[in-house]
Short mmCIF file of N, CA and C and ligand atoms in Angstrom, two decimals:
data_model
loop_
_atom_site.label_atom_id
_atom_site.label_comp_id
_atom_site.label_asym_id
_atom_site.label_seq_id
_atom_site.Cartn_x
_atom_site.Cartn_y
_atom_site.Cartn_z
N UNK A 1 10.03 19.78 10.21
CA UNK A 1 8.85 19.08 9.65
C UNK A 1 9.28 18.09 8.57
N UNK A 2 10.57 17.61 8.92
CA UNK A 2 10.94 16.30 7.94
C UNK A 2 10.16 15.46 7.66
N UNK A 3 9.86 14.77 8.76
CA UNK A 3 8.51 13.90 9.38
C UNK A 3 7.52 13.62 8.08
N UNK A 4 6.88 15.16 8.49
CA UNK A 4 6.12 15.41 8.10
C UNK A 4 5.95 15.46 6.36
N UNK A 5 6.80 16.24 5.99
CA UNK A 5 7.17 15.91 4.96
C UNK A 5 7.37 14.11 4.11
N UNK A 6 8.00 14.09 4.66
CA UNK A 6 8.66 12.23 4.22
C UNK A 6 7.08 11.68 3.94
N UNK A 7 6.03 12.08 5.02
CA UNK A 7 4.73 11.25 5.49
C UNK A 7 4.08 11.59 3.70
N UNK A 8 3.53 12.87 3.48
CA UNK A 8 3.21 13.29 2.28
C UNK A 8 3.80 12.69 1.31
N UNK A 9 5.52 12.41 0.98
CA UNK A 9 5.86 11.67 -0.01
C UNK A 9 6.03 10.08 -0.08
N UNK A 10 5.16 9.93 0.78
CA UNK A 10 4.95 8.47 0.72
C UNK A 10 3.92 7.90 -0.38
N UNK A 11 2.58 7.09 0.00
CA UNK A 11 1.84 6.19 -0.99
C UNK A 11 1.21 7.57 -1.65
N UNK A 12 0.48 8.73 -0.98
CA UNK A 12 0.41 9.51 -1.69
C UNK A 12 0.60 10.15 -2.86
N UNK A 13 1.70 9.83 -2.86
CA UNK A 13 2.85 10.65 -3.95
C UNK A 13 3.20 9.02 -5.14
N UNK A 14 3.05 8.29 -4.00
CA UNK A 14 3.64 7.19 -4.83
C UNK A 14 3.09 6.38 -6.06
N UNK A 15 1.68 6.18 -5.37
CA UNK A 15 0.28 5.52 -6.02
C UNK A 15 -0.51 6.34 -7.42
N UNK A 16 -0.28 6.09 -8.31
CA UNK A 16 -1.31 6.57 -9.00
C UNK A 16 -2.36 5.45 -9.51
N UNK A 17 -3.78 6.56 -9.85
CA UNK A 17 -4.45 5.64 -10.56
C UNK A 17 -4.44 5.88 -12.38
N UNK A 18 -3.73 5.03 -12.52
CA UNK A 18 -3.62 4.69 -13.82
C UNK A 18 -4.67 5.09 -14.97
N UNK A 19 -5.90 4.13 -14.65
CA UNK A 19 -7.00 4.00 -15.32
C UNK A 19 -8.13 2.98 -14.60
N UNK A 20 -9.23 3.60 -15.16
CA UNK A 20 -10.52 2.71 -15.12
C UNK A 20 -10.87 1.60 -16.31
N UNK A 21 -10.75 0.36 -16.29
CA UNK A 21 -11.17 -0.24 -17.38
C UNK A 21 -12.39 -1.15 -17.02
N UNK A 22 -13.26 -1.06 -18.25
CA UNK A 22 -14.28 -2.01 -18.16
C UNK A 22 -13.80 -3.11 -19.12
N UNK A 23 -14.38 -4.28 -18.45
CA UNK A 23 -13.89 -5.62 -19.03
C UNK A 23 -14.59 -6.67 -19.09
N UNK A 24 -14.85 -7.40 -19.50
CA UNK A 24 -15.67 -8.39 -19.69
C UNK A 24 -15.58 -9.77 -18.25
N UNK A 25 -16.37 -9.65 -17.13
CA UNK A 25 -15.87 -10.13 -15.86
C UNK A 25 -15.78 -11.89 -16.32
N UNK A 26 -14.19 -12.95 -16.31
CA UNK A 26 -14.80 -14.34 -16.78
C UNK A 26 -15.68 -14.94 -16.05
N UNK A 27 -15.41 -14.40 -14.75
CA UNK A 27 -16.77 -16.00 -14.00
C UNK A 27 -18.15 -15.60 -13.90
N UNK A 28 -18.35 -13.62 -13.53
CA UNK A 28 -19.35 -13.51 -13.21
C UNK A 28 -19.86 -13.12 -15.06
N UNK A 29 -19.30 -12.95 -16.32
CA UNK A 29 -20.30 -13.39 -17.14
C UNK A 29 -20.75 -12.27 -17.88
N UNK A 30 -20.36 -10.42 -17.32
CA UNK A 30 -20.83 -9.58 -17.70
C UNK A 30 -19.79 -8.29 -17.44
N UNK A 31 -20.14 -6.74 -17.96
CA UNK A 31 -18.85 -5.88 -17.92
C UNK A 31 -18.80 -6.43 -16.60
N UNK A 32 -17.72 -5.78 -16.09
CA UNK A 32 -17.19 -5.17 -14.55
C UNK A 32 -16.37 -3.94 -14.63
N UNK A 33 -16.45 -3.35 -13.74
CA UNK A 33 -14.90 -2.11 -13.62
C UNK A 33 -14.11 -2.63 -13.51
N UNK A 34 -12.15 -2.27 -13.36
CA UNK A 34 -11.41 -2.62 -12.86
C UNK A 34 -10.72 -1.40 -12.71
N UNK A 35 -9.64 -1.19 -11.35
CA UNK A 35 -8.73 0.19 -11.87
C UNK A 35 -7.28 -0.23 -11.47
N UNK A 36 -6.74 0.32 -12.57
CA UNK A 36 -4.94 0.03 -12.89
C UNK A 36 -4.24 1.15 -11.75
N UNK A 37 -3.53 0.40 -10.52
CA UNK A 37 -2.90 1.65 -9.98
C UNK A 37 -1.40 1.03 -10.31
N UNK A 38 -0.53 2.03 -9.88
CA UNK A 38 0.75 2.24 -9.86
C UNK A 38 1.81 2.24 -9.08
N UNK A 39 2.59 1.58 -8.41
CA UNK A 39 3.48 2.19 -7.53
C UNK A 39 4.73 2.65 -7.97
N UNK A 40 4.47 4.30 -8.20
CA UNK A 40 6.40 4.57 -8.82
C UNK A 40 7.10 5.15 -7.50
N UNK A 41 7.01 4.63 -6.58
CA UNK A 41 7.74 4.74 -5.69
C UNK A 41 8.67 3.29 -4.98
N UNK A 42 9.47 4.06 -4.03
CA UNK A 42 10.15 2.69 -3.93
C UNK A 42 10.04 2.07 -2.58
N UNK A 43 8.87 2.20 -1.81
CA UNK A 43 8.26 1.48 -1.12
C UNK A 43 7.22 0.12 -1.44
N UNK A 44 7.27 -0.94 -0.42
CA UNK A 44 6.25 -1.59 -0.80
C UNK A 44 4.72 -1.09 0.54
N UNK A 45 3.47 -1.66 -0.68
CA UNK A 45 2.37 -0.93 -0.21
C UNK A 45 1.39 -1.61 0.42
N UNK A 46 0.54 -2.03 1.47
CA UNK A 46 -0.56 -2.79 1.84
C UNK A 46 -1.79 -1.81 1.39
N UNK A 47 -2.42 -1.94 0.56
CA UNK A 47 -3.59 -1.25 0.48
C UNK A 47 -5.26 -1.80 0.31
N UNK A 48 -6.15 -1.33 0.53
CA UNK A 48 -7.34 -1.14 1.17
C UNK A 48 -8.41 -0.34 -0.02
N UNK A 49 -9.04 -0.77 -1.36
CA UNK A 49 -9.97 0.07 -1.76
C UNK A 49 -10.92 -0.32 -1.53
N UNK A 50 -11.97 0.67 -1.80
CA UNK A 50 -13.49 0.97 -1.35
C UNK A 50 -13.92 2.11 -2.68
N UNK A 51 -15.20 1.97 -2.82
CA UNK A 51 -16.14 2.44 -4.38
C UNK A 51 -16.60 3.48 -3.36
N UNK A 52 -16.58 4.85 -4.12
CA UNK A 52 -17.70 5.42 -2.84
C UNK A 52 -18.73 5.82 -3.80
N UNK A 53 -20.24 5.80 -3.45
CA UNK A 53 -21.23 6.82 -3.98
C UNK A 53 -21.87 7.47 -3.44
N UNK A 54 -23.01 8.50 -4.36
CA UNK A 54 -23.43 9.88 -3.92
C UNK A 54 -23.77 9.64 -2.47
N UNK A 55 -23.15 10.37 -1.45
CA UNK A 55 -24.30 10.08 -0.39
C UNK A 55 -22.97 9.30 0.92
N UNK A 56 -21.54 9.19 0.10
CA UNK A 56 -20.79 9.07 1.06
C UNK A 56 -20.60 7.15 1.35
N UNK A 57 -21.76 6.96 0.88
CA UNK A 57 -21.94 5.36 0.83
C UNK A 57 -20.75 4.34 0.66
N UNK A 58 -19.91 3.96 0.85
CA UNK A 58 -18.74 3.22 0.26
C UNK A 58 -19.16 1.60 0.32
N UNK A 59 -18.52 1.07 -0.66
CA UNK A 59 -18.38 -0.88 -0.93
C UNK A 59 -16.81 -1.24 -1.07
N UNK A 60 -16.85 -1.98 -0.38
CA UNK A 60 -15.45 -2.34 -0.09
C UNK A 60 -14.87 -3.45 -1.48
N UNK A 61 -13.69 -2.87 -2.15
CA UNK A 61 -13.26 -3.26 -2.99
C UNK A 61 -12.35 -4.49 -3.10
N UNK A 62 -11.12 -4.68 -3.30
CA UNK A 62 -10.03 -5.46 -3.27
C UNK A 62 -9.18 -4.60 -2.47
N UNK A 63 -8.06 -5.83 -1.69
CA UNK A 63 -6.88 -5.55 -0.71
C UNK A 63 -5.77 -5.95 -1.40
N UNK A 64 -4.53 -5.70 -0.99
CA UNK A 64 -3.47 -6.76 -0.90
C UNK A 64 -1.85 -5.88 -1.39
N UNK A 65 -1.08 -6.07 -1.85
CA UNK A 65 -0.02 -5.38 -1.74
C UNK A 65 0.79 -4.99 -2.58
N UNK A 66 1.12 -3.71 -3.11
CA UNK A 66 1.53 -3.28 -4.34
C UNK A 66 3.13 -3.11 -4.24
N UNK A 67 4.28 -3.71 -4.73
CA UNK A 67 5.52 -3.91 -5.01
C UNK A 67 5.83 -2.58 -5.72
N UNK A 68 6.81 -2.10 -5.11
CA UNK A 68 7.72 -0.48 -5.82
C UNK A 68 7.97 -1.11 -7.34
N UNK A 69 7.06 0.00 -8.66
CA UNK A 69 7.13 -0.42 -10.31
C UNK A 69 5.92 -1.27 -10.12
N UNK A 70 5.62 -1.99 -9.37
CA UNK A 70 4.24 -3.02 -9.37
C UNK A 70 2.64 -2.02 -10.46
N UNK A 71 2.15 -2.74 -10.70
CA UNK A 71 0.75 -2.11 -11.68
C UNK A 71 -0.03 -3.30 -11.29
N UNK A 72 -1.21 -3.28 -10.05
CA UNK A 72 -2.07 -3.72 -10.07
C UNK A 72 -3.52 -3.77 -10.57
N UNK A 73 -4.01 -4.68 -10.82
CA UNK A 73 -5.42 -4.28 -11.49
C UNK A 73 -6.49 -4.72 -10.90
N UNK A 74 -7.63 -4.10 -9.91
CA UNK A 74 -8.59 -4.95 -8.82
C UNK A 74 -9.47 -4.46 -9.74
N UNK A 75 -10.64 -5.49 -9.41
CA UNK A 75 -12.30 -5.26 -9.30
C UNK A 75 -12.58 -4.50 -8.71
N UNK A 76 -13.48 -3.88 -9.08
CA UNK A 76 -14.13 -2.41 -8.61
C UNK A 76 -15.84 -3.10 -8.18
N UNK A 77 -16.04 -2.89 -9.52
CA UNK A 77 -17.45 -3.29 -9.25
C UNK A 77 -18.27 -3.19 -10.84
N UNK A 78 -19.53 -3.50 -10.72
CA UNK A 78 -20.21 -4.11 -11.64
C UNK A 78 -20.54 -2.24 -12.41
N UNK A 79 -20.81 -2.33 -13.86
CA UNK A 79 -20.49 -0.21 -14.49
C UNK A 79 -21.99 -0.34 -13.51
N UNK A 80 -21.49 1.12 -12.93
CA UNK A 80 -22.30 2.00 -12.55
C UNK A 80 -22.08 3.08 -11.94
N UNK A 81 -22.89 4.02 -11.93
CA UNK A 81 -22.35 5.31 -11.45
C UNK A 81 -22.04 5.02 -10.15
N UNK A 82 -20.66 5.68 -10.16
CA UNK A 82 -20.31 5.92 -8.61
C UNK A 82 -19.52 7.25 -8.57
N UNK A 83 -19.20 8.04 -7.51
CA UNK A 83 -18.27 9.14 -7.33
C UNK A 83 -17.15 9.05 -7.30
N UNK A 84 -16.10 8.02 -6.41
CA UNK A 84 -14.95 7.67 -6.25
C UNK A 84 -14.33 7.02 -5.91
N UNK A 85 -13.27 6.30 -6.09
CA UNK A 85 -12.21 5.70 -5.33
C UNK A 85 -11.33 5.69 -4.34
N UNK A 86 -11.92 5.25 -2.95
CA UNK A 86 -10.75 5.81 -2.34
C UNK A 86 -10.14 4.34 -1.63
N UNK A 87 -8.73 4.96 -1.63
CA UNK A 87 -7.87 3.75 -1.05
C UNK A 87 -6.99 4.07 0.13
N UNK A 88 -7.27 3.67 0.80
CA UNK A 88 -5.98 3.37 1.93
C UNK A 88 -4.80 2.39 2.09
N UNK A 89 -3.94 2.80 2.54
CA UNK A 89 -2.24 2.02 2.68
C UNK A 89 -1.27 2.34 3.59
N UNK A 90 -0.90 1.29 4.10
CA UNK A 90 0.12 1.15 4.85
C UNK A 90 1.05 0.79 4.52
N UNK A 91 2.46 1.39 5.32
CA UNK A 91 4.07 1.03 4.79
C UNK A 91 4.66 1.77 5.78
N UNK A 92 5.55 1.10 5.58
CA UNK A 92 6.85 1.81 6.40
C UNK A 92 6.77 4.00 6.33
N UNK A 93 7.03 4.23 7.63
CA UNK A 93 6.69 6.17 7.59
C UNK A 93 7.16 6.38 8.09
N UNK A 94 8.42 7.31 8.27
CA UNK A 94 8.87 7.87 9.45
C UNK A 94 8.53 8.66 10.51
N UNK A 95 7.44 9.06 9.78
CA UNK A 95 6.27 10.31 10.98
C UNK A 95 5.42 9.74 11.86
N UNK A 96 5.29 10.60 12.74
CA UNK A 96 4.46 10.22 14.19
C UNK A 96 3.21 10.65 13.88
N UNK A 97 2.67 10.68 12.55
CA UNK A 97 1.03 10.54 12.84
C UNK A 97 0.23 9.46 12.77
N UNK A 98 -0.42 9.45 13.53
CA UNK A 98 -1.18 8.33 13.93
C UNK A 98 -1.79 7.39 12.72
N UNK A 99 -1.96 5.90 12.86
CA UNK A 99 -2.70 5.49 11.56
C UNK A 99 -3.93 5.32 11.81
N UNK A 100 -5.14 5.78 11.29
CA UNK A 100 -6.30 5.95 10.55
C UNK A 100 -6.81 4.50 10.86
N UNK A 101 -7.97 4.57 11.53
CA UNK A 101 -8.43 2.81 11.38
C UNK A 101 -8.59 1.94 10.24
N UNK A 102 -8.12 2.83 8.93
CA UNK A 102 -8.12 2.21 8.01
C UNK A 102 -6.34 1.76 7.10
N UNK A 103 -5.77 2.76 7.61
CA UNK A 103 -4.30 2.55 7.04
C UNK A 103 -3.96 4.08 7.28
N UNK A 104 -2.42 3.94 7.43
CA UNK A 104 -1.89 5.35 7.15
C UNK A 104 -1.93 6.73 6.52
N UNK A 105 -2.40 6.07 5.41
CA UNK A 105 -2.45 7.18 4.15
C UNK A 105 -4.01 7.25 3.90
N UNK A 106 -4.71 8.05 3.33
CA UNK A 106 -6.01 7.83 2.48
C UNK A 106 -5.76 8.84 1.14
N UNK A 107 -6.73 8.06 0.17
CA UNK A 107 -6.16 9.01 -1.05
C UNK A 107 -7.49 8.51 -1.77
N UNK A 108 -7.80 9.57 -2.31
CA UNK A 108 -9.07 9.27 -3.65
C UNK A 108 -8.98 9.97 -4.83
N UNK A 109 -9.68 9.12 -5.59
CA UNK A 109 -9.69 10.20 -6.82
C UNK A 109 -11.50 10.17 -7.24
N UNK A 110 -11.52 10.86 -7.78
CA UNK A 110 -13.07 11.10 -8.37
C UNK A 110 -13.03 10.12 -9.58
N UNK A 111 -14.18 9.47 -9.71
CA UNK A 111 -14.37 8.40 -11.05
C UNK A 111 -14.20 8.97 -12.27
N UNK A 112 -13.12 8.14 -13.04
CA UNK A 112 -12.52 8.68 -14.25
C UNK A 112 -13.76 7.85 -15.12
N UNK A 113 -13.59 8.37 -16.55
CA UNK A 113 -14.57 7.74 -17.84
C UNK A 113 -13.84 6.41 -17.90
N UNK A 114 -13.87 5.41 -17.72
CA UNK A 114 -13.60 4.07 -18.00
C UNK A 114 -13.31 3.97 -19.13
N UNK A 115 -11.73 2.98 -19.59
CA UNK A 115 -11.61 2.97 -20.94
C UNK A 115 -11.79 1.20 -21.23
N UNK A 116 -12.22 1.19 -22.62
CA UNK A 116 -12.28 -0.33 -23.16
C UNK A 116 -10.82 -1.11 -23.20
N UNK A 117 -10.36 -1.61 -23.47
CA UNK A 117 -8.77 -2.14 -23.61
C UNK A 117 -8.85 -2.62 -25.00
N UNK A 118 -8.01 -2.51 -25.47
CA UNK A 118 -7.90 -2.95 -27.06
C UNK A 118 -8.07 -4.75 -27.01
N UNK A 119 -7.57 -4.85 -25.84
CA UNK A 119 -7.23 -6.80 -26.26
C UNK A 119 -8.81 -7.33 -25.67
N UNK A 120 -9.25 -6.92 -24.77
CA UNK A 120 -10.62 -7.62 -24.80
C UNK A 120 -10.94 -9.04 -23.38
N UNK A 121 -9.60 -9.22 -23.72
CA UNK A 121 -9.26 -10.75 -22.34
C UNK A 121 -10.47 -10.45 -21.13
N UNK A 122 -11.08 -11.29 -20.99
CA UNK A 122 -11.76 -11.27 -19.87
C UNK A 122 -10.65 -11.24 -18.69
N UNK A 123 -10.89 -10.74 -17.81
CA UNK A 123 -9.85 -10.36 -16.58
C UNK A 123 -10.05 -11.30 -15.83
N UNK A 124 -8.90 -11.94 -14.86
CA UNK A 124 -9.14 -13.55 -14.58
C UNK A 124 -9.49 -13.26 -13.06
N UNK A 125 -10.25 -12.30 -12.76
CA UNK A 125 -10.55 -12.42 -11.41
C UNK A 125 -12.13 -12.41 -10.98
ZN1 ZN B 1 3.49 8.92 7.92
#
């Protein structure tokens, strides 16, 4: 079950979410979410988030590709309650399980308390 194994220590293992920050959005004018993930692994990552709320509901977030040490920071969405984050990703796997119509991996976390950032910068996205 090498495979299998290797599959688990992939984005799984690799990705964290950092943090939730609320920020002052520049174009749209008002807070927004954003969340800081991580790649301490040494793969590179294609990933896929989505907001989910009560009820299973999901909104599709930001895409695009996280570099091994990379710290990306996407838009989430405008504060409001939601349940979680979940993201999907693709990369290189040595295992034969199938990929997910959404990406290889899926991973969520439950919505953390959002923190302010000391510097304030409106986030340029
Ligand atoms: Zn795999």
């Amino acid at each position: 079950m090498e495979a299998r194994r290797d599959h688990l220590n992939g984005a799984i293992k690799d990705v964290e979410l950092l943090r939730v920050e609320s920020r002052p959005h520049a174009r749209l004018g008002r807070r927004e979410l954003f969340g800081a993930f991580k790649n301490n692994g040494h793969r590179v990552y294609r990933y896929k988030i989505a907001v989910e709320y009560s009820g299973g509901v999901q909104t599709p977030a930001g895409r695009g590709i996280i570099q091994p040490g990379e710290v990306v920071s996407e838009h989430l969405l405008t504060e409001a309650p939601y349940d979680s984050i979940v993201v999907w990703f693709d990369g290189e796997c040595p295992c034969d399980v199938p990929d997910d119509l959404d990406g290889h991996w899926r991973r969520s976390w439950p919505a953390p308390e959002p923190v302010v950032p000391d510097d304030e910068n409106p986030a340029l996205q």
